[in-house]
Amino acid sequence: MKNTPIGVFDSGIGGLTILRALRRTLPHEHLIYFGDTANVPYGGKSKTAVTRLALDVARFLESRNVKLVVVACNTASAQALSALRKQLTVPVMGVIEPGADAAMRATRNRKIAVLGTQGTVESQAYVKAIYKRNKDIQVFQKACPLFVPLAEEGFENKPAAELIAREYLQPVQDSRADTVILGCTHYPILKNLIAKVMGPQVTLVDSADTLATSAQQFLQEHQLAATSGKGSVKLYASDAPDKFTRSARMLLHDPTVKATLKKLNV
Ligand code: DGL
């Protein structure tokens, strides 16, 4: 079991920011990543649709004999985590709880803002996770749906991206939150831009490193961690694998990775 892979999935390239952190923290592990590029974005879809898609992807990963499924998508974590946990036989880890933990550690003025997709914001998953830890925190949420296509298209340094970011982030600045959760795995791709607009006094929480540490703890506690040998990465995309490969090479800083097309029957 120790040498079986970890399965990771997202609606597209965003979860590669999580894969990158997992690879750094768990260098001996074999990682299988599925980007559901045929169905991106998940952010505006109903809970029923997101759950159906997430189950389909997770079952594919399960069929690859994974020892753990990491839901590297906030929308799927917010809307489908309990269904995944009920229906899969392997353990499932989402990104919301590690992100909430990291934000709780970071805030000084007890005001936290959450940026996410429409689905994540409407699910209130972060609000619930934060209140579970401390009811006295003020939580402000803002859906930023245009950030996903900007990240997918590699527009993070274009003037259009800055205009959109300024529009979305004005009310976040007005909320006076000192900590902002990047509650969508695509948003770390725009991290420099968001940091520029929000200013140096605001801490940006990207759940990738926290999630990687939680995964490491989980594997160690359950005697599932691979302790020797070189890990590997296998990428699948449900559509346009060549485009996905180009993004993955850039985001993982690894020119050797290549995505395989894997269509799912949803
Ligand atoms: N990566 C997804 C997330 O973290 C958002 C992208 C999408 O809308 O599919 O929520």
PDB file of C-alpha atoms and ligand atoms in Angstrom:
ATOM      1  CA  MET A   1       0.000   0.000   0.000  1.00  0.00           C
ATOM      2  CA  LYS A   2       2.885   2.413   0.821  1.00  0.00           C
ATOM      3  CA  ASN A   3       4.018   2.525  -2.778  1.00  0.00           C
ATOM      4  CA  THR A   4       0.597   2.926  -4.365  1.00  0.00           C
ATOM      5  CA  PRO A   5      -0.102   6.411  -5.751  1.00  0.00           C
ATOM      6  CA  ILE A   6      -1.978   9.413  -4.390  1.00  0.00           C
ATOM      7  CA  GLY A   7      -4.791  10.638  -6.653  1.00  0.00           C
ATOM      8  CA  VAL A   8      -5.295  14.393  -7.049  1.00  0.00           C
ATOM      9  CA  PHE A   9      -7.966  16.140  -9.092  1.00  0.00           C
ATOM     10  CA  ASP A  10      -9.300  19.521 -10.106  1.00  0.00           C
ATOM     11  CA  SER A  11     -11.575  20.894 -12.800  1.00  0.00           C
ATOM     12  CA  GLY A  12      -8.486  22.018 -14.732  1.00  0.00           C
ATOM     13  CA  ILE A  13      -4.991  23.331 -14.173  1.00  0.00           C
ATOM     14  CA  GLY A  14      -5.652  25.077 -10.830  1.00  0.00           C
ATOM     15  CA  GLY A  15      -5.009  21.957  -8.748  1.00  0.00           C
ATOM     16  CA  LEU A  16      -1.511  21.781 -10.192  1.00  0.00           C
ATOM     17  CA  THR A  17      -0.608  24.400  -7.562  1.00  0.00           C
ATOM     18  CA  ILE A  18      -1.530  21.712  -5.002  1.00  0.00           C
ATOM     19  CA  LEU A  19       0.293  18.996  -6.939  1.00  0.00           C
ATOM     20  CA  ARG A  20       3.420  21.175  -6.909  1.00  0.00           C
ATOM     21  CA  ALA A  21       3.245  21.451  -3.105  1.00  0.00           C
ATOM     22  CA  LEU A  22       2.593  17.712  -2.710  1.00  0.00           C
ATOM     23  CA  ARG A  23       5.562  16.923  -4.892  1.00  0.00           C
ATOM     24  CA  ARG A  24       7.809  19.181  -2.804  1.00  0.00           C
ATOM     25  CA  THR A  25       6.599  17.839   0.546  1.00  0.00           C
ATOM     26  CA  LEU A  26       6.304  14.174  -0.457  1.00  0.00           C
ATOM     27  CA  PRO A  27       9.198  13.509  -2.861  1.00  0.00           C
ATOM     28  CA  HIS A  28       8.894   9.709  -2.628  1.00  0.00           C
ATOM     29  CA  GLU A  29       5.233   9.540  -3.572  1.00  0.00           C
ATOM     30  CA  HIS A  30       3.753   8.600  -6.935  1.00  0.00           C
ATOM     31  CA  LEU A  31       1.101  11.169  -7.852  1.00  0.00           C
ATOM     32  CA  ILE A  32      -1.708  10.807 -10.379  1.00  0.00           C
ATOM     33  CA  TYR A  33      -3.391  14.073 -11.345  1.00  0.00           C
ATOM     34  CA  PHE A  34      -6.663  14.371 -13.232  1.00  0.00           C
ATOM     35  CA  GLY A  35      -7.667  17.739 -14.744  1.00  0.00           C
ATOM     36  CA  ASP A  36     -11.303  17.647 -15.826  1.00  0.00           C
ATOM     37  CA  THR A  37     -10.665  20.041 -18.698  1.00  0.00           C
ATOM     38  CA  ALA A  38     -13.749  18.819 -20.576  1.00  0.00           C
ATOM     39  CA  ASN A  39     -15.960  20.194 -17.804  1.00  0.00           C
ATOM     40  CA  VAL A  40     -14.077  23.228 -16.468  1.00  0.00           C
ATOM     41  CA  PRO A  41     -15.338  25.481 -14.902  1.00  0.00           C
ATOM     42  CA  TYR A  42     -17.051  23.748 -11.970  1.00  0.00           C
ATOM     43  CA  GLY A  43     -17.519  27.097 -10.216  1.00  0.00           C
ATOM     44  CA  GLY A  44     -20.904  28.068 -11.681  1.00  0.00           C
ATOM     45  CA  LYS A  45     -22.406  24.551 -11.795  1.00  0.00           C
ATOM     46  CA  SER A  46     -25.028  23.181  -9.419  1.00  0.00           C
ATOM     47  CA  LYS A  47     -24.090  21.021  -6.450  1.00  0.00           C
ATOM     48  CA  THR A  48     -25.697  18.031  -8.211  1.00  0.00           C
ATOM     49  CA  ALA A  49     -23.582  18.519 -11.335  1.00  0.00           C
ATOM     50  CA  VAL A  50     -20.335  19.108  -9.410  1.00  0.00           C
ATOM     51  CA  THR A  51     -20.964  16.028  -7.262  1.00  0.00           C
ATOM     52  CA  ARG A  52     -21.614  13.864 -10.328  1.00  0.00           C
ATOM     53  CA  LEU A  53     -18.432  15.072 -12.043  1.00  0.00           C
ATOM     54  CA  ALA A  54     -16.306  14.755  -8.901  1.00  0.00           C
ATOM     55  CA  LEU A  55     -17.561  11.202  -8.267  1.00  0.00           C
ATOM     56  CA  ASP A  56     -16.763  10.177 -11.789  1.00  0.00           C
ATOM     57  CA  VAL A  57     -13.221  11.529 -11.609  1.00  0.00           C
ATOM     58  CA  ALA A  58     -12.634  10.110  -8.123  1.00  0.00           C
ATOM     59  CA  ARG A  59     -13.842   6.665  -9.216  1.00  0.00           C
ATOM     60  CA  PHE A  60     -11.351   6.751 -12.067  1.00  0.00           C
ATOM     61  CA  LEU A  61      -8.577   7.548  -9.561  1.00  0.00           C
ATOM     62  CA  GLU A  62      -9.818   4.767  -7.298  1.00  0.00           C
ATOM     63  CA  SER A  63      -9.614   2.354 -10.230  1.00  0.00           C
ATOM     64  CA  ARG A  64      -5.894   3.288 -10.417  1.00  0.00           C
ATOM     65  CA  ASN A  65      -5.455   1.856  -6.936  1.00  0.00           C
ATOM     66  CA  VAL A  66      -4.741   5.129  -5.142  1.00  0.00           C
ATOM     67  CA  LYS A  67      -4.269   5.122  -1.352  1.00  0.00           C
ATOM     68  CA  LEU A  68      -5.652   8.664  -0.911  1.00  0.00           C
ATOM     69  CA  VAL A  69      -7.750  11.042  -3.021  1.00  0.00           C
ATOM     70  CA  VAL A  70      -6.921  14.751  -2.702  1.00  0.00           C
ATOM     71  CA  VAL A  71      -9.710  17.013  -3.942  1.00  0.00           C
ATOM     72  CA  ALA A  72      -7.543  19.883  -5.213  1.00  0.00           C
ATOM     73  CA  CYS A  73     -10.584  21.951  -6.123  1.00  0.00           C
ATOM     74  CA  ASN A  74     -12.344  24.222  -3.667  1.00  0.00           C
ATOM     75  CA  THR A  75     -15.681  23.993  -5.460  1.00  0.00           C
ATOM     76  CA  ALA A  76     -15.649  20.184  -5.407  1.00  0.00           C
ATOM     77  CA  SER A  77     -14.376  20.170  -1.800  1.00  0.00           C
ATOM     78  CA  ALA A  78     -17.158  22.575  -0.788  1.00  0.00           C
ATOM     79  CA  GLN A  79     -19.951  20.749  -2.577  1.00  0.00           C
ATOM     80  CA  ALA A  80     -19.034  17.101  -2.990  1.00  0.00           C
ATOM     81  CA  LEU A  81     -16.690  16.102  -0.165  1.00  0.00           C
ATOM     82  CA  SER A  82     -19.280  14.289   1.932  1.00  0.00           C
ATOM     83  CA  ALA A  83     -20.652  12.416  -1.115  1.00  0.00           C
ATOM     84  CA  LEU A  84     -17.117  11.404  -2.078  1.00  0.00           C
ATOM     85  CA  ARG A  85     -16.372  10.209   1.449  1.00  0.00           C
ATOM     86  CA  LYS A  86     -19.592   8.168   1.481  1.00  0.00           C
ATOM     87  CA  GLN A  87     -19.113   6.551  -1.893  1.00  0.00           C
ATOM     88  CA  LEU A  88     -15.385   5.879  -2.131  1.00  0.00           C
ATOM     89  CA  THR A  89     -13.518   3.156  -0.311  1.00  0.00           C
ATOM     90  CA  VAL A  90     -10.280   5.174  -0.054  1.00  0.00           C
ATOM     91  CA  PRO A  91      -9.749   8.191   2.243  1.00  0.00           C
ATOM     92  CA  VAL A  92     -10.559  11.610   0.758  1.00  0.00           C
ATOM     93  CA  MET A  93      -8.980  14.938   1.720  1.00  0.00           C
ATOM     94  CA  GLY A  94     -10.305  18.369   0.690  1.00  0.00           C
ATOM     95  CA  VAL A  95      -8.791  21.867   0.659  1.00  0.00           C
ATOM     96  CA  ILE A  96     -11.272  23.818   2.796  1.00  0.00           C
ATOM     97  CA  GLU A  97     -10.201  22.711   6.288  1.00  0.00           C
ATOM     98  CA  PRO A  98      -6.438  23.224   5.717  1.00  0.00           C
ATOM     99  CA  GLY A  99      -7.187  26.676   4.221  1.00  0.00           C
ATOM    100  CA  ALA A 100      -9.352  27.643   7.205  1.00  0.00           C
ATOM    101  CA  ASP A 101      -6.613  26.499   9.616  1.00  0.00           C
ATOM    102  CA  ALA A 102      -3.966  28.550   7.821  1.00  0.00           C
ATOM    103  CA  ALA A 103      -6.200  31.670   7.828  1.00  0.00           C
ATOM    104  CA  MET A 104      -6.904  31.306  11.554  1.00  0.00           C
ATOM    105  CA  ARG A 105      -3.173  31.239  12.222  1.00  0.00           C
ATOM    106  CA  ALA A 106      -2.564  34.284  10.018  1.00  0.00           C
ATOM    107  CA  THR A 107      -5.256  36.762  11.087  1.00  0.00           C
ATOM    108  CA  ARG A 108      -4.417  39.418  13.669  1.00  0.00           C
ATOM    109  CA  ASN A 109      -7.547  41.577  13.436  1.00  0.00           C
ATOM    110  CA  ARG A 110     -10.005  38.614  13.222  1.00  0.00           C
ATOM    111  CA  LYS A 111     -11.280  39.663   9.820  1.00  0.00           C
ATOM    112  CA  ILE A 112     -10.863  37.071   7.081  1.00  0.00           C
ATOM    113  CA  ALA A 113     -11.915  37.405   3.446  1.00  0.00           C
ATOM    114  CA  VAL A 114     -12.549  34.414   1.207  1.00  0.00           C
ATOM    115  CA  LEU A 115     -12.188  34.661  -2.569  1.00  0.00           C
ATOM    116  CA  GLY A 116     -13.793  31.754  -4.403  1.00  0.00           C
ATOM    117  CA  THR A 117     -16.051  30.585  -7.165  1.00  0.00           C
ATOM    118  CA  GLN A 118     -19.799  31.182  -7.043  1.00  0.00           C
ATOM    119  CA  GLY A 119     -20.275  27.566  -5.901  1.00  0.00           C
ATOM    120  CA  THR A 120     -17.744  27.803  -3.072  1.00  0.00           C
ATOM    121  CA  VAL A 121     -19.122  31.135  -1.845  1.00  0.00           C
ATOM    122  CA  GLU A 122     -22.747  29.945  -1.942  1.00  0.00           C
ATOM    123  CA  SER A 123     -21.908  26.704  -0.120  1.00  0.00           C
ATOM    124  CA  GLN A 124     -20.576  28.813   2.832  1.00  0.00           C
ATOM    125  CA  ALA A 125     -18.047  26.012   3.352  1.00  0.00           C
ATOM    126  CA  TYR A 126     -15.244  28.350   4.469  1.00  0.00           C
ATOM    127  CA  VAL A 127     -17.570  30.384   6.680  1.00  0.00           C
ATOM    128  CA  LYS A 128     -18.692  27.194   8.445  1.00  0.00           C
ATOM    129  CA  ALA A 129     -15.121  25.889   8.755  1.00  0.00           C
ATOM    130  CA  ILE A 130     -13.946  29.219  10.263  1.00  0.00           C
ATOM    131  CA  TYR A 131     -16.891  29.514  12.670  1.00  0.00           C
ATOM    132  CA  LYS A 132     -16.272  25.939  13.804  1.00  0.00           C
ATOM    133  CA  ARG A 133     -12.831  27.120  14.931  1.00  0.00           C
ATOM    134  CA  ASN A 134     -13.838  30.531  16.325  1.00  0.00           C
ATOM    135  CA  LYS A 135     -17.247  32.220  16.233  1.00  0.00           C
ATOM    136  CA  ASP A 136     -15.781  35.698  16.808  1.00  0.00           C
ATOM    137  CA  ILE A 137     -14.138  35.969  13.416  1.00  0.00           C
ATOM    138  CA  GLN A 138     -15.754  38.218  10.793  1.00  0.00           C
ATOM    139  CA  VAL A 139     -15.825  36.511   7.411  1.00  0.00           C
ATOM    140  CA  PHE A 140     -16.315  38.389   4.164  1.00  0.00           C
ATOM    141  CA  GLN A 141     -16.780  36.452   0.909  1.00  0.00           C
ATOM    142  CA  LYS A 142     -16.329  37.504  -2.704  1.00  0.00           C
ATOM    143  CA  ALA A 143     -16.919  35.381  -5.798  1.00  0.00           C
ATOM    144  CA  CYS A 144     -14.369  36.144  -8.537  1.00  0.00           C
ATOM    145  CA  PRO A 145     -15.523  33.984 -11.476  1.00  0.00           C
ATOM    146  CA  LEU A 146     -13.406  35.738 -14.121  1.00  0.00           C
ATOM    147  CA  PHE A 147     -10.174  34.798 -12.329  1.00  0.00           C
ATOM    148  CA  VAL A 148     -10.509  31.191 -13.565  1.00  0.00           C
ATOM    149  CA  PRO A 149     -10.435  31.907 -17.324  1.00  0.00           C
ATOM    150  CA  LEU A 150      -7.689  34.518 -16.756  1.00  0.00           C
ATOM    151  CA  ALA A 151      -5.561  31.819 -15.091  1.00  0.00           C
ATOM    152  CA  GLU A 152      -6.473  29.149 -17.664  1.00  0.00           C
ATOM    153  CA  GLU A 153      -5.502  31.518 -20.506  1.00  0.00           C
ATOM    154  CA  GLY A 154      -2.208  32.608 -18.913  1.00  0.00           C
ATOM    155  CA  PHE A 155      -3.457  36.215 -18.639  1.00  0.00           C
ATOM    156  CA  GLU A 156      -2.086  36.813 -15.137  1.00  0.00           C
ATOM    157  CA  ASN A 157       0.304  39.587 -16.237  1.00  0.00           C
ATOM    158  CA  LYS A 158      -2.030  41.371 -18.688  1.00  0.00           C
ATOM    159  CA  PRO A 159      -3.526  44.805 -17.953  1.00  0.00           C
ATOM    160  CA  ALA A 160      -7.026  43.325 -18.356  1.00  0.00           C
ATOM    161  CA  ALA A 161      -6.354  41.008 -15.415  1.00  0.00           C
ATOM    162  CA  GLU A 162      -5.376  43.965 -13.229  1.00  0.00           C
ATOM    163  CA  LEU A 163      -8.534  45.904 -14.159  1.00  0.00           C
ATOM    164  CA  ILE A 164     -10.703  42.918 -13.240  1.00  0.00           C
ATOM    165  CA  ALA A 165      -8.773  42.287 -10.023  1.00  0.00           C
ATOM    166  CA  ARG A 166      -9.182  45.919  -8.925  1.00  0.00           C
ATOM    167  CA  GLU A 167     -12.936  45.718  -9.546  1.00  0.00           C
ATOM    168  CA  TYR A 168     -13.354  42.444  -7.608  1.00  0.00           C
ATOM    169  CA  LEU A 169     -11.017  43.360  -4.767  1.00  0.00           C
ATOM    170  CA  GLN A 170     -12.324  46.854  -3.915  1.00  0.00           C
ATOM    171  CA  PRO A 171     -15.047  45.513  -1.567  1.00  0.00           C
ATOM    172  CA  VAL A 172     -12.505  43.088  -0.102  1.00  0.00           C
ATOM    173  CA  GLN A 173     -10.246  46.040   0.742  1.00  0.00           C
ATOM    174  CA  ASP A 174     -13.261  47.851   2.187  1.00  0.00           C
ATOM    175  CA  SER A 175     -13.920  44.853   4.474  1.00  0.00           C
ATOM    176  CA  ARG A 176     -10.549  45.570   6.180  1.00  0.00           C
ATOM    177  CA  ALA A 177      -9.710  41.872   6.330  1.00  0.00           C
ATOM    178  CA  ASP A 178      -6.018  41.381   7.091  1.00  0.00           C
ATOM    179  CA  THR A 179      -6.092  37.824   5.733  1.00  0.00           C
ATOM    180  CA  VAL A 180      -7.417  36.692   2.376  1.00  0.00           C
ATOM    181  CA  ILE A 181      -7.986  33.024   1.550  1.00  0.00           C
ATOM    182  CA  LEU A 182      -7.351  32.209  -2.097  1.00  0.00           C
ATOM    183  CA  GLY A 183     -10.317  29.841  -1.980  1.00  0.00           C
ATOM    184  CA  CYS A 184      -9.965  28.528  -5.502  1.00  0.00           C
ATOM    185  CA  THR A 185      -6.962  26.553  -6.665  1.00  0.00           C
ATOM    186  CA  HIS A 186      -6.695  28.700  -9.785  1.00  0.00           C
ATOM    187  CA  TYR A 187      -6.156  31.897  -7.797  1.00  0.00           C
ATOM    188  CA  PRO A 188      -2.564  31.224  -6.642  1.00  0.00           C
ATOM    189  CA  ILE A 189      -1.691  31.602 -10.329  1.00  0.00           C
ATOM    190  CA  LEU A 190      -2.809  35.258  -9.905  1.00  0.00           C
ATOM    191  CA  LYS A 191      -1.174  35.581  -6.471  1.00  0.00           C
ATOM    192  CA  ASN A 192       1.309  38.344  -7.423  1.00  0.00           C
ATOM    193  CA  LEU A 193      -1.459  40.418  -8.945  1.00  0.00           C
ATOM    194  CA  ILE A 194      -3.803  39.914  -5.971  1.00  0.00           C
ATOM    195  CA  ALA A 195      -0.941  40.804  -3.598  1.00  0.00           C
ATOM    196  CA  LYS A 196      -0.202  43.965  -5.596  1.00  0.00           C
ATOM    197  CA  VAL A 197      -3.824  45.101  -5.469  1.00  0.00           C
ATOM    198  CA  MET A 198      -4.395  44.178  -1.795  1.00  0.00           C
ATOM    199  CA  GLY A 199      -1.117  45.655  -0.549  1.00  0.00           C
ATOM    200  CA  PRO A 200       1.637  44.345   1.733  1.00  0.00           C
ATOM    201  CA  GLN A 201      -0.380  44.566   4.963  1.00  0.00           C
ATOM    202  CA  VAL A 202      -2.656  41.704   3.844  1.00  0.00           C
ATOM    203  CA  THR A 203      -1.651  38.041   4.160  1.00  0.00           C
ATOM    204  CA  LEU A 204      -2.723  35.786   1.311  1.00  0.00           C
ATOM    205  CA  VAL A 205      -3.472  32.207   2.313  1.00  0.00           C
ATOM    206  CA  ASP A 206      -2.944  29.621  -0.333  1.00  0.00           C
ATOM    207  CA  SER A 207      -3.964  26.241   1.030  1.00  0.00           C
ATOM    208  CA  ALA A 208      -1.456  24.267  -1.075  1.00  0.00           C
ATOM    209  CA  ASP A 209       1.328  24.005   1.514  1.00  0.00           C
ATOM    210  CA  THR A 210      -1.069  23.441   4.411  1.00  0.00           C
ATOM    211  CA  LEU A 211      -2.816  20.695   2.493  1.00  0.00           C
ATOM    212  CA  ALA A 212       0.491  19.035   1.626  1.00  0.00           C
ATOM    213  CA  THR A 213       1.463  19.033   5.321  1.00  0.00           C
ATOM    214  CA  SER A 214      -1.946  17.550   6.289  1.00  0.00           C
ATOM    215  CA  ALA A 215      -1.514  14.842   3.636  1.00  0.00           C
ATOM    216  CA  GLN A 216       1.951  14.051   4.975  1.00  0.00           C
ATOM    217  CA  GLN A 217       0.627  13.753   8.547  1.00  0.00           C
ATOM    218  CA  PHE A 218      -2.257  11.578   7.400  1.00  0.00           C
ATOM    219  CA  LEU A 219       0.027   9.179   5.509  1.00  0.00           C
ATOM    220  CA  GLN A 220       2.446   8.916   8.414  1.00  0.00           C
ATOM    221  CA  GLU A 221      -0.303   8.331  10.983  1.00  0.00           C
ATOM    222  CA  HIS A 222      -1.784   5.566   8.851  1.00  0.00           C
ATOM    223  CA  GLN A 223       1.570   3.984   7.944  1.00  0.00           C
ATOM    224  CA  LEU A 224       0.890   4.742   4.290  1.00  0.00           C
ATOM    225  CA  ALA A 225       3.834   7.030   3.504  1.00  0.00           C
ATOM    226  CA  ALA A 226       6.375   6.001   0.881  1.00  0.00           C
ATOM    227  CA  THR A 227       9.751   6.439   2.558  1.00  0.00           C
ATOM    228  CA  SER A 228      12.248   5.754  -0.210  1.00  0.00           C
ATOM    229  CA  GLY A 229      12.672   5.881  -3.968  1.00  0.00           C
ATOM    230  CA  LYS A 230      11.939   8.694  -6.384  1.00  0.00           C
ATOM    231  CA  GLY A 231       8.324   9.736  -6.744  1.00  0.00           C
ATOM    232  CA  SER A 232       6.620  10.288 -10.085  1.00  0.00           C
ATOM    233  CA  VAL A 233       3.823  12.308 -11.651  1.00  0.00           C
ATOM    234  CA  LYS A 234       1.258  11.017 -14.126  1.00  0.00           C
ATOM    235  CA  LEU A 235      -1.149  13.538 -15.634  1.00  0.00           C
ATOM    236  CA  TYR A 236      -4.557  12.948 -17.227  1.00  0.00           C
ATOM    237  CA  ALA A 237      -6.869  15.493 -18.839  1.00  0.00           C
ATOM    238  CA  SER A 238     -10.415  14.829 -20.020  1.00  0.00           C
ATOM    239  CA  ASP A 239      -9.978  17.183 -23.018  1.00  0.00           C
ATOM    240  CA  ALA A 240      -7.237  19.059 -24.914  1.00  0.00           C
ATOM    241  CA  PRO A 241      -4.277  17.234 -23.310  1.00  0.00           C
ATOM    242  CA  ASP A 242      -1.693  19.193 -25.320  1.00  0.00           C
ATOM    243  CA  LYS A 243      -2.893  22.545 -23.993  1.00  0.00           C
ATOM    244  CA  PHE A 244      -2.988  21.021 -20.518  1.00  0.00           C
ATOM    245  CA  THR A 245       0.585  19.722 -20.964  1.00  0.00           C
ATOM    246  CA  ARG A 246       1.831  23.229 -21.842  1.00  0.00           C
ATOM    247  CA  SER A 247       0.244  24.733 -18.715  1.00  0.00           C
ATOM    248  CA  ALA A 248       1.460  21.854 -16.526  1.00  0.00           C
ATOM    249  CA  ARG A 249       5.058  22.231 -17.732  1.00  0.00           C
ATOM    250  CA  MET A 250       4.971  25.907 -16.833  1.00  0.00           C
ATOM    251  CA  LEU A 251       3.251  25.528 -13.474  1.00  0.00           C
ATOM    252  CA  LEU A 252       5.297  22.521 -12.334  1.00  0.00           C
ATOM    253  CA  HIS A 253       8.547  23.930 -13.779  1.00  0.00           C
ATOM    254  CA  ASP A 254       9.064  20.538 -15.364  1.00  0.00           C
ATOM    255  CA  PRO A 255       9.437  20.182 -19.145  1.00  0.00           C
ATOM    256  CA  THR A 256       9.196  16.373 -18.985  1.00  0.00           C
ATOM    257  CA  VAL A 257       5.548  16.020 -17.848  1.00  0.00           C
ATOM    258  CA  LYS A 258       2.939  15.083 -20.441  1.00  0.00           C
ATOM    259  CA  ALA A 259      -0.812  14.650 -20.079  1.00  0.00           C
ATOM    260  CA  THR A 260      -2.720  11.674 -21.454  1.00  0.00           C
ATOM    261  CA  LEU A 261      -6.282  12.076 -22.719  1.00  0.00           C
ATOM    262  CA  LYS A 262      -8.810  10.235 -20.548  1.00  0.00           C
ATOM    263  CA  LYS A 263     -12.469  10.804 -21.334  1.00  0.00           C
ATOM    264  CA  LEU A 264     -14.967  10.029 -18.610  1.00  0.00           C
ATOM    265  CA  ASN A 265     -18.588   9.054 -19.217  1.00  0.00           C
ATOM    266  CA  VAL A 266     -20.617  11.599 -17.344  1.00  0.00           C
TER     267      VAL A 266
HETATM  268  N1  DGL B   1     -10.224  25.110  -9.336  1.00  0.00           N
HETATM  269  C1  DGL B   1     -11.582  25.317  -8.966  1.00  0.00           C
HETATM  270  C2  DGL B   1     -11.703  25.601  -7.491  1.00  0.00           C
HETATM  271  O1  DGL B   1     -10.743  25.503  -6.751  1.00  0.00           O
HETATM  272  C3  DGL B   1     -12.236  26.459  -9.673  1.00  0.00           C
HETATM  273  C4  DGL B   1     -12.266  26.437 -11.127  1.00  0.00           C
HETATM  274  C5  DGL B   1     -13.621  26.088 -11.655  1.00  0.00           C
HETATM  275  O2  DGL B   1     -14.534  26.909 -11.587  1.00  0.00           O
HETATM  276  O3  DGL B   1     -13.701  24.978 -12.137  1.00  0.00           O
HETATM  277  O4  DGL B   1     -12.771  25.927  -7.045  1.00  0.00           O
END
